[in-house]
Coordinates of C-alpha atoms in Angstrom, one line a residue:
M1 CA -0.2 0.2 0.1
D2 CA 1.0 3.6 -1.1
T3 CA 2.0 5.5 2.1
N4 CA 1.4 8.6 -0.1
N5 CA -2.0 8.0 -0.8
Y6 CA -4.4 9.6 0.9
C7 CA -8.6 9.9 1.3
V8 CA -10.6 12.6 1.6
I9 CA -14.3 12.0 2.5
M10 CA -16.6 14.6 2.6
A11 CA -19.5 13.8 5.5
G12 CA -21.6 16.9 6.4
G13 CA -24.5 16.7 4.9
V14 CA -28.1 16.6 5.7
G15 CA -29.8 14.4 3.3
S16 CA -33.0 16.3 3.3
R17 CA -34.5 14.1 0.0
F18 CA -34.4 10.8 2.2
W19 CA -36.3 12.6 4.6
P20 CA -37.7 11.1 7.3
L21 CA -35.3 8.8 7.7
S22 CA -32.3 10.6 7.0
K23 CA -32.8 14.2 9.7
N24 CA -30.3 16.9 11.2
E25 CA -29.3 14.7 14.1
H26 CA -28.4 11.7 12.5
P27 CA -28.5 12.0 8.8
K28 CA -28.3 9.4 6.3
Q29 CA -24.5 8.7 5.7
F30 CA -24.6 7.3 9.2
L31 CA -27.7 5.2 8.4
D32 CA -27.7 1.6 7.3
I33 CA -29.8 2.7 4.0
L34 CA -29.3 -0.7 2.8
G35 CA -29.5 -3.0 4.9
T36 CA -26.5 -4.3 5.1
G37 CA -25.5 -3.8 8.9
K38 CA -23.2 -0.8 7.7
S39 CA -23.7 3.2 7.5
L40 CA -22.9 4.2 4.2
L41 CA -19.7 6.3 5.5
R42 CA -18.7 2.9 7.1
Q43 CA -19.2 1.3 3.4
T44 CA -16.9 4.2 2.3
F45 CA -14.5 3.8 4.4
E46 CA -13.5 0.4 4.0
R47 CA -14.0 0.8 0.4
F48 CA -11.0 2.6 0.0
N49 CA -9.1 1.2 2.8
S50 CA -7.3 -1.1 0.2
I51 CA -5.9 1.3 -1.3
C52 CA -5.4 3.9 1.4
P53 CA -3.6 3.6 5.0
V54 CA -5.8 4.1 8.0
E55 CA -4.0 6.9 9.4
N56 CA -4.4 8.5 5.8
F57 CA -7.8 9.0 6.1
F58 CA -9.5 13.0 6.9
I59 CA -13.4 13.3 7.2
V60 CA -14.8 16.6 6.7
T61 CA -17.9 16.8 9.0
N62 CA -20.1 18.7 10.5
S63 CA -19.3 19.6 14.4
I64 CA -22.3 18.0 15.7
Y65 CA -21.3 14.3 13.9
K66 CA -18.1 14.4 15.4
E67 CA -19.4 11.2 17.4
L68 CA -21.3 9.4 15.1
V69 CA -18.0 9.5 13.0
L70 CA -15.8 8.4 15.8
E71 CA -18.3 5.9 16.9
Q72 CA -18.7 4.2 13.6
L73 CA -15.0 4.9 12.4
P74 CA -13.2 3.6 15.7
E75 CA -10.0 3.0 13.8
L76 CA -9.5 6.7 13.3
D77 CA -8.3 9.4 15.6
Q78 CA -9.9 12.5 16.3
S79 CA -7.5 14.3 15.0
Q80 CA -8.7 12.8 11.3
V81 CA -12.3 14.4 12.0
L82 CA -12.0 17.6 10.6
L83 CA -15.1 19.7 12.2
E84 CA -17.2 22.3 10.1
P85 CA -18.7 25.1 12.1
L86 CA -21.2 25.7 9.4
R87 CA -21.7 24.5 5.6
R88 CA -19.9 26.0 3.3
N89 CA -20.1 24.0 0.4
T90 CA -17.0 21.5 -1.1
A91 CA -14.7 24.1 -1.7
P92 CA -13.8 25.1 1.4
C93 CA -14.0 21.1 3.7
I94 CA -11.7 19.9 0.5
A95 CA -8.8 23.3 1.0
Y96 CA -8.9 22.3 4.7
A97 CA -7.9 18.7 4.2
N98 CA -5.6 20.0 2.1
Y99 CA -3.9 21.9 4.6
K100 CA -3.8 19.2 7.1
I101 CA -2.6 16.7 4.4
Q102 CA 0.5 19.2 3.9
K103 CA 1.8 19.5 7.2
R104 CA 1.9 15.6 7.2
N105 CA 3.3 15.0 3.4
P106 CA 3.6 17.6 0.4
N107 CA 3.8 14.7 -1.7
A108 CA 0.5 13.5 -1.3
S109 CA -1.7 11.8 -3.8
I110 CA -5.4 12.8 -3.1
I111 CA -8.6 10.8 -3.7
V112 CA -11.8 13.2 -2.5
T113 CA -15.3 11.6 -2.0
P114 CA -19.0 11.8 -0.7
S115 CA -19.7 9.6 2.1
D116 CA -22.8 8.5 1.1
H117 CA -22.4 6.6 -2.9
L118 CA -23.1 2.9 -3.7
I119 CA -20.8 1.4 -5.6
L120 CA -21.5 -2.5 -7.0
K121 CA -18.6 -3.3 -8.7
E122 CA -15.8 -2.9 -6.2
S123 CA -13.3 -4.8 -8.3
K124 CA -13.5 -2.8 -11.1
F125 CA -14.0 0.7 -9.2
L126 CA -10.1 -0.1 -7.2
D127 CA -8.7 -0.5 -10.7
V128 CA -10.3 3.0 -11.8
L129 CA -8.3 4.4 -8.7
T130 CA -5.8 2.7 -9.2
E131 CA -5.1 4.0 -12.8
G132 CA -6.3 7.2 -11.7
I133 CA -3.8 8.3 -8.6
S134 CA -0.9 6.8 -11.3
F135 CA -2.4 9.5 -14.3
V136 CA -2.1 12.3 -11.3
Q137 CA 1.0 11.8 -9.8
N138 CA 3.8 14.4 -10.6
E139 CA 1.3 15.8 -13.1
E140 CA -0.2 19.1 -12.5
K141 CA -3.8 17.6 -13.2
L142 CA -6.8 17.3 -11.7
L143 CA -9.1 14.3 -12.3
T144 CA -13.0 13.4 -11.6
L145 CA -14.5 10.0 -12.2
G146 CA -17.3 9.9 -15.0
I147 CA -20.2 7.4 -15.1
Q148 CA -21.3 6.2 -18.5
P149 CA -25.2 7.6 -18.6
S150 CA -27.8 4.8 -18.4
R151 CA -30.9 7.1 -18.9
P152 CA -31.2 10.4 -19.2
E153 CA -31.2 11.2 -15.7
T154 CA -32.2 14.9 -14.8
G155 CA -30.6 14.6 -11.0
Y156 CA -27.0 14.7 -11.9
G157 CA -24.0 17.2 -13.3
Y158 CA -22.8 15.9 -16.7
I159 CA -19.2 16.2 -18.1
Q160 CA -18.6 16.2 -21.5
V161 CA -15.3 14.8 -22.6
S162 CA -13.3 15.4 -25.6
K163 CA -13.0 13.0 -28.5
K164 CA -9.2 12.2 -28.1
S165 CA -8.3 9.8 -25.1
I166 CA -5.3 10.0 -23.1
G167 CA -3.7 7.3 -20.3
K168 CA -3.2 3.7 -20.6
S169 CA -6.9 2.6 -20.3
K170 CA -7.9 5.3 -23.4
D171 CA -10.5 5.7 -20.6
I172 CA -9.4 9.1 -19.6
Y173 CA -10.0 12.4 -21.7
P174 CA -9.7 16.2 -21.5
V175 CA -12.8 17.6 -20.2
K176 CA -14.8 20.2 -22.5
T177 CA -17.7 21.3 -20.9
F178 CA -19.7 20.9 -17.3
T179 CA -23.5 21.0 -17.0
E180 CA -25.3 21.1 -13.9
K181 CA -28.8 18.9 -13.9
P182 CA -29.9 19.6 -17.0
H183 CA -33.7 19.6 -17.7
H184 CA -35.2 16.6 -19.5
D185 CA -35.0 17.6 -23.2
L186 CA -31.2 18.5 -22.9
A187 CA -30.4 15.6 -21.0
K188 CA -31.6 13.3 -23.3
I189 CA -29.3 14.9 -25.9
F190 CA -26.8 14.7 -23.9
Y191 CA -27.2 10.7 -23.2
E192 CA -27.8 9.7 -27.1
S193 CA -24.8 11.6 -28.1
G194 CA -22.1 9.5 -26.3
D195 CA -20.0 12.2 -25.8
F196 CA -21.8 13.1 -22.4
F197 CA -20.9 11.3 -18.8
W198 CA -22.4 11.4 -15.3
N199 CA -19.9 13.8 -13.0
S200 CA -20.0 11.2 -9.7
G201 CA -18.4 14.0 -7.6
I202 CA -15.4 11.3 -7.1
F203 CA -12.1 13.1 -7.6
I204 CA -8.2 12.5 -8.0
W205 CA -5.6 14.8 -7.6
S206 CA -1.8 15.3 -6.4
L207 CA -1.7 18.0 -3.2
K208 CA 0.5 20.2 -5.3
S209 CA -1.7 20.3 -7.9
I210 CA -5.2 21.1 -6.2
Q211 CA -3.1 23.8 -3.9
E212 CA -2.2 25.2 -7.3
A213 CA -5.8 25.3 -8.3
F214 CA -6.5 27.0 -5.1
N215 CA -4.0 29.6 -5.1
K216 CA -5.1 30.6 -9.4
Y217 CA -8.9 30.5 -8.8
L218 CA -10.2 30.4 -5.1
P219 CA -7.0 32.5 -3.7
D220 CA -9.5 34.1 -0.3
V221 CA -10.4 30.5 0.4
N222 CA -6.7 29.5 0.1
N223 CA -5.6 32.2 1.7
L224 CA -7.8 31.8 5.1
F225 CA -6.5 28.3 5.7
E226 CA -2.9 29.0 4.7
S227 CA -2.7 32.2 7.6
G228 CA -3.2 29.1 10.2
L229 CA -1.2 26.7 9.1
D230 CA 0.8 26.5 12.2
K231 CA -2.2 26.3 14.4
L232 CA -3.5 22.9 12.6
D233 CA -2.9 19.6 15.0
T234 CA -2.8 22.1 18.1
K235 CA -4.9 22.7 20.3
Q236 CA -5.5 26.0 18.7
E237 CA -6.8 24.4 15.7
Q238 CA -10.5 24.1 16.2
D239 CA -10.9 27.7 17.6
F240 CA -8.9 28.7 14.2
I241 CA -11.4 27.0 12.0
D242 CA -14.5 28.1 13.9
N243 CA -13.5 31.7 13.5
I244 CA -12.5 31.9 9.5
Y245 CA -15.0 29.4 8.4
P246 CA -17.9 32.3 8.3
E247 CA -15.4 34.2 5.8
C248 CA -15.0 31.4 3.6
Q249 CA -16.9 31.7 0.1
N250 CA -19.9 29.3 0.1
I251 CA -19.1 27.6 -3.3
S252 CA -18.3 24.0 -4.8
I253 CA -15.3 22.4 -5.6
D254 CA -17.0 22.1 -9.4
Y255 CA -17.9 25.9 -9.6
G256 CA -14.9 27.2 -7.9
I257 CA -12.2 25.3 -9.6
L258 CA -13.1 22.8 -12.0
E259 CA -15.0 24.2 -14.5
R260 CA -12.4 27.1 -14.5
S261 CA -9.2 25.3 -14.7
N262 CA -7.8 23.8 -18.0
N263 CA -6.2 20.7 -17.1
V264 CA -9.2 19.1 -15.9
Y265 CA -9.9 15.2 -16.8
V266 CA -12.5 12.5 -16.7
Y267 CA -12.0 8.7 -16.6
C268 CA -15.0 7.8 -17.7
S269 CA -15.9 4.0 -16.7
E270 CA -18.9 2.1 -15.2
F271 CA -18.6 0.5 -11.9
G272 CA -22.1 -0.1 -10.8
W273 CA -22.4 3.7 -9.3
S274 CA -25.4 5.6 -7.9
D275 CA -25.0 8.7 -5.6
L276 CA -28.1 7.2 -3.8
G277 CA -29.7 10.9 -3.3
T278 CA -33.3 10.3 -3.7
W279 CA -35.9 7.7 -2.7
G280 CA -36.0 6.6 -6.0
S281 CA -32.3 5.8 -6.8
L282 CA -32.6 3.3 -3.4
Y283 CA -35.5 2.0 -5.3
E284 CA -33.7 1.2 -8.5
H285 CA -30.9 -0.9 -6.7
S286 CA -33.0 -2.5 -4.0
E287 CA -34.3 -6.1 -4.3
K288 CA -38.1 -6.4 -5.2
D289 CA -40.8 -8.9 -4.8
N290 CA -42.7 -10.3 -7.7
N291 CA -45.2 -6.9 -7.8
E292 CA -41.9 -5.0 -8.2
N293 CA -42.5 -3.5 -4.5
A294 CA -39.0 -2.7 -2.1
V295 CA -39.5 -3.6 1.2
Q296 CA -38.1 -2.9 4.3
G297 CA -39.8 -3.4 7.6
N298 CA -40.4 -7.1 9.0
N299 CA -44.3 -6.7 9.4
V300 CA -45.4 -5.0 6.1
M301 CA -48.8 -6.9 4.3
L302 CA -49.4 -5.4 0.6
Y303 CA -52.5 -5.9 -1.3
E304 CA -52.9 -5.1 -4.8
T305 CA -49.5 -2.8 -4.5
K306 CA -47.5 -2.3 -7.2
D307 CA -43.9 -0.5 -7.7
C308 CA -43.6 0.9 -4.5
L309 CA -40.8 1.6 -2.4
V310 CA -42.0 0.9 1.7
N311 CA -39.4 1.7 4.8
V312 CA -40.7 1.2 7.7
T313 CA -39.9 0.2 11.7
A314 CA -38.9 -3.3 12.2
D315 CA -41.2 -4.0 14.7
K316 CA -44.3 -1.6 13.0
L317 CA -46.9 -3.6 11.4
V318 CA -47.8 -1.7 8.1
V319 CA -50.8 -2.8 5.8
I320 CA -50.8 -0.9 2.5
Q321 CA -53.8 -1.4 -0.2
G322 CA -54.3 0.0 -3.8
L323 CA -50.8 1.8 -3.9
K324 CA -48.9 2.3 -7.4
D325 CA -45.7 3.9 -7.6
Y326 CA -45.9 5.3 -4.0
I327 CA -42.9 5.9 -1.2
V328 CA -44.1 5.4 1.9
V329 CA -41.5 5.9 4.7
E330 CA -42.2 5.9 8.9
T331 CA -39.9 6.6 11.6
D332 CA -40.3 7.6 15.3
N333 CA -42.8 10.6 14.8
T334 CA -43.0 11.1 11.2
I335 CA -44.8 9.2 8.0
L336 CA -44.1 10.3 4.4
V337 CA -46.7 9.0 1.5
C338 CA -45.5 10.3 -1.9
R339 CA -45.9 9.6 -5.1
K340 CA -42.2 8.3 -6.9
K341 CA -42.4 10.8 -9.5
D342 CA -42.6 13.6 -7.0
E343 CA -39.7 13.0 -4.9
Q344 CA -38.1 16.1 -5.7
E345 CA -40.7 17.8 -4.1
I346 CA -39.0 16.7 -0.7
R347 CA -37.1 18.7 0.1
K348 CA -39.8 21.7 -0.4
I349 CA -41.9 19.4 2.2
V350 CA -39.1 19.7 4.5
N351 CA -39.2 23.2 4.6
D352 CA -42.7 23.5 4.9
V353 CA -42.6 21.0 7.9
K354 CA -39.6 22.8 9.3
I355 CA -41.6 26.0 9.1
T356 CA -45.1 25.1 10.0
K357 CA -43.9 22.0 12.7
G358 CA -40.8 22.8 14.2
E359 CA -37.6 21.4 14.4
K360 CA -38.3 18.5 16.0
F361 CA -39.9 16.8 13.0
I362 CA -36.7 17.8 10.8

């Protein structure tokens, strides 16, 4: 195992589209969404552990989730859990991790990944990571993993690639354009063209390359973290981070750097990826009964019900009759019944609940 390999897991989101199972105090990355006995965060850590030594992991999360992270990843030291006082999107959290890594290993190669994705073909995925790391080592290149689209999906970002590949596998291409969540007609054009790939949000680069990119495109963010380099890994670190984070620009790494850089490449592959961003994506990857219902719960009785996702507490008796294409989710104090085709409305529903019913349901 290469001791220069580092992994940064971004685990600070609230997963509002998985409400009411995912709530502020216990969001989806800490849940066993797939019924495997392991949380999504735990699965993510184990997925990369064959490439990166345990001591080379950093988990960037909100300060309120510190104990959850350490409980689910007991192998880690507290210094490997980077605590954000508030959410500022992906660019600041990556900048924070960069400087923590810089203090340890200026020759690092870094994988940055969300904490809540599904990878079905893990062997293929590890091959992609290995080649991706080799591609960016000692080169000023920023690499993102692109996924061969299987449908004209409107919930993902798309990357258009150049026709001419580079790299040993002939699956790495220069990036031409980024498009974030297109409408259906445009997504259909992208899907049919063959030039566009889904943006997985998984990145690989050398520490040197990403630091140079921050210096060039997000100098204000970079300078904030650089100003306290001597405070990192000391008792002053958290106070320093708490003070500068409100000053950080709220911006994604995609908008802030990747869409502006001319040295971005995409590794185009297919390894059974899903961002598990919605109940619909969970339904797609769940086992189903003879009526295409995906059910989690020990006492669920279905009558004349088809194509539904049902996720309820294990001991609760739930009887459903006459539904088709619905999401039914029950937690300790909330029940959601929603048409699958309207699941994008869940974020609005969560906001309405917060305004009219208060934080206890969120």
